Amino acid sequence: MPSTLTENVRKTVLENGLTVLTKEVHTAPVVTVQVWYKVGSRNEEPGVNGIAHQLEHLMFKGTKNRPIQFGRLFSALGSDSNAFTSYDQTAYYGTVERNKLKALLVLEADRMQNSQIEPEQLASEKRVVISELQGYENSPEYRLNRAVMQAVFPNHAYGLPVGGTKADVEKFEVEQVEKYYRNFYSPDNAVLVVVGDFQTANTLETIKEVFGKLLRRQGAGSRGQGAGSRGAGGREAGEAGEAGEAGEAGGEELITKFPIPNSQFPIPNSQFPTSIVLREPGAGRLLQVVYPLPDANQPDVPALDVMDYIFTEGRNSRLYQALVESGLASEVTASVASLRESGWYEVLVKAGYKQDLKKIDSVLSRAIANVAESVTTEEVERAKTQLTADVILSNRDITSQAMRLGNDETTVGDYRYTERYLAAVRLVKPTDVVAVINKYLTKESRTVGFFEATKKQIAEVSDKPDSAQTTENFSPGVPVLPSEVAKYLPPVDLATDAIAQVLPQEFKLTNGLRILLLPDHSTPTVTLSGYIQAGTEFDPEERAGLAAFVADNLLNGTRSKDVLAIAKTLAERGASLNFEVHREGVHIEGDSLAGDLPVILEILADVVKNSTFPAQELELHRQQTLTDLQLELDEPSEVARRIFVQSIYPKKHPLHTFPTEESLQQIKRQDVIDFKAKHYRPDTTVLALVGDFDLDIVRSLIQNEFGNWEVSGQAPTLKYPPVSKPEKIVSVNPVLPGKAQAVTYMGFTGIKRDDPRFHAALVLNQILGGDTLSSRLGAEVRDRQGLSYGIYSYFQAGKNAGTFFIEMQTSPEDSKKAIASTRQILQQIHQQGVTAQEVETAKRTLISNYNVSLANPEELTDRILINEVYGLDKLELHTFTNKIQKVTFEQVNQAARELLHPDQIVIVTAGPSVLAEKSIR
């Protein structure tokens, strides 16, 4: 592990108690600012569960000095900002161009002590939080986890859900939340983390100027006490479940009634195995097993994480082999949660097609016992390599680096924790793994949860125009003027920094394969992104799912290596290589430490040229896919998306086709072989690499591995037929019994990437719904009315005609109101247009967000790749911002007139039956 994680981190404690961590990283002209408060759901109790999360939401509502939605201010700065609440902490973070560093600091200092909590704001944001919780409730995994965690921690707040419960949220009062805010939001209970392109001495002076004048809160003595929750757990030390996304928290001064456990780790309420069975509407079967563990500072944690990797990381892992390869399960995941006061090990198994949970539980227990009896040095060393590589690869961008520092400082009180932890991981031996299994993974300590789905049916209400009007007045208010936003925006250094105009080197093999290479020596890693024109648009209707079958099975064996040999080669280096199918192509994703790039390229070349699709692996994949489909069709978001797309595009259109149980059963091995032979070709493949490599060496490697990939004939092509708009609104309501939240998709056909209106459409979209707090839709439907936890709009623009859509989640009783309000905003913009100031603000936001995104190696690699796929000049990487800057007010309003049609759209809302006025089988 390179020492770069903390080698130049400086810790400063201001006189008011604020802990400041600064780290200079000069790889790109961006900086991240994060404020971590040492309070989370751990500091709650029954009756006020979710108050930390509620307060987090309200922290975006404005301050005495700035009575304006902070999401608008962050958007105007072009900051990639968000927040989350977890068990032990609540964090607020934003990443911006470096000239906006002080502005972010000013905003965070302001809301640390001056936030205003008004009754009207609390009322609307309680609705938003309840909408969010209902979204969680839609998931059987969430409901099962909540029940299991309550049994594991009956006397500690780690047994409460992080986001809270609807019953508690509904009862929150302004005085409660204000008291909680005063008690916990104080400089001496916070950690400020600043990572990026700045000079430490100057920045510390600015921090002292901005934060140093804040006063410690009086009488905040109970901060260290508490309890917390929401079942998730985390791979790396100290990570935990989160409730988050653009604001969430709340509370009062709490001295918890839960005793802090005297033992090294909490013991459940019984000396015997606890079993929980949920029989509820849903799909599929789930098994969850949770074992209590010690807190993050205990010496057993590194061995526990190594144990977890041996159990579940990759195809060669013990639980994957015992449960998934055997066909008993479609998926097995696990995680170690190492928190401030305790921890747990959580295993979740999704049962295979028509498999029995009791048998799965028995095999799981036997597999765990087998590891304790037969773990090998090879397995332990491979797990240690994977774990260490994961830490390095997950800390390539500055936001992630700051997150790790903030998490370590707030969870265990030491920002250097991860380095100490990795040093301890290197020392883990097989005997240590056996010891922690025998110590913690006992039958007596485990709590088991079973989820058995009851039968459900999907009904539809359709083919009726729906104006979605109600009698309540929810007409969109006048949009907040950008001049109003500017009034409250802290000063920004207008001298914007020139971004280094480094362009990828491009070359092409004689067989047509295109490669783009961009050396970046800032971290010892390499990121690979690739594309093959073999997407689901080529699926035959009667065998829908075929393209995905091919992509998902490429790594399952070649002429020279079987599936386990391929998986082992990657695992021994902590490298990853994945294929994911989309409509227009297969996306290749890979990353590794720099020295392992030859291995990634060798395996990639082998599988695209020589994959053999063993019959046994194909059949296993079919069963997993059938299970996944069953679960998908129980998700309102998936059902809404599927019916939305199929309601826009007619049968025989490439976008209309979706997999069904019948189509998946029709796919034969020969179909897979034929599809791969026809569509996997070097002349429709693009590879992009960014990372720590030598150009000449990589060019030679690629030539050697891919140069003999042969091609014959012309590549298959598709012509998308034109689609006419409906004459009236088409409304469809799929009913999913037992769901708590509804999901709505509304929209129609959009534009291609090469449409001359593309950049104007991006600006239009940013104003309409590009941000869930600062856009017209977000400000009205989410922020003012509190009808949706999240509402966004998108123009999906590909090589072929894309789709314009708005997506939102609502309480079932709020769906019609939210739809009507959304349509009114569409009508308003379509007829009246947007303002010149909105256009200028949106352009600044898009440009800033784009510049920030290029500092992330994964986003940079994807951007380079997609520009090539869409046939854009490689200069597009840096001229994109100029094209946005040149968009005019007139062009945006013309796009609004031509692309938004509020009376000719498809509206699909999937959720509980309260939505439906009648049911049609």
mmCIF file of C-alpha atoms in Angstrom, residues 532-534 538 540 543 546 550 670-684 709-718:
data_model
loop_
_atom_site.group_PDB
_atom_site.id
_atom_site.type_symbol
_atom_site.label_atom_id
_atom_site.label_comp_id
_atom_site.label_asym_id
_atom_site.label_seq_id
_atom_site.Cartn_x
_atom_site.Cartn_y
_atom_site.Cartn_z
ATOM 1 C CA ILE A 532 -18.609 -3.391 -28.342
ATOM 2 C CA GLN A 533 -21.590 -2.795 -30.638
ATOM 3 C CA ALA A 534 -23.500 -5.854 -29.423
ATOM 4 C CA PHE A 538 -30.013 -6.747 -31.610
ATOM 5 C CA PRO A 540 -34.618 -11.199 -31.455
ATOM 6 C CA ARG A 543 -35.162 -14.710 -27.608
ATOM 7 C CA LEU A 546 -29.719 -13.052 -25.776
ATOM 8 C CA VAL A 550 -23.467 -13.430 -24.289
ATOM 9 C CA GLN A 670 -25.914 -22.265 -30.308
ATOM 10 C CA ASP A 671 -27.837 -18.952 -30.265
ATOM 11 C CA VAL A 672 -25.223 -17.574 -27.876
ATOM 12 C CA ILE A 673 -22.315 -18.818 -29.992
ATOM 13 C CA ASP A 674 -23.855 -17.425 -33.188
ATOM 14 C CA PHE A 675 -24.668 -14.013 -31.671
ATOM 15 C CA LYS A 676 -21.138 -13.679 -30.339
ATOM 16 C CA ALA A 677 -19.593 -14.657 -33.679
ATOM 17 C CA LYS A 678 -21.780 -12.150 -35.523
ATOM 18 C CA HIS A 679 -21.597 -9.109 -33.229
ATOM 19 C CA TYR A 680 -18.275 -9.300 -31.347
ATOM 20 C CA ARG A 681 -15.928 -7.764 -33.877
ATOM 21 C CA PRO A 682 -12.785 -5.634 -33.622
ATOM 22 C CA ASP A 683 -14.179 -3.061 -36.070
ATOM 23 C CA THR A 684 -17.091 -2.266 -33.710
ATOM 24 C CA TRP A 709 -8.623 -10.831 -33.845
ATOM 25 C CA GLU A 710 -10.082 -11.465 -37.268
ATOM 26 C CA VAL A 711 -13.088 -9.863 -38.918
ATOM 27 C CA SER A 712 -15.054 -10.810 -42.018
ATOM 28 C CA GLY A 713 -17.890 -9.112 -43.881
ATOM 29 C CA GLN A 714 -19.679 -5.964 -42.791
ATOM 30 C CA ALA A 715 -20.770 -5.250 -39.242
ATOM 31 C CA PRO A 716 -24.539 -5.677 -38.625
ATOM 32 C CA THR A 717 -26.462 -2.419 -38.534
ATOM 33 C CA LEU A 718 -29.912 -1.369 -37.396
#
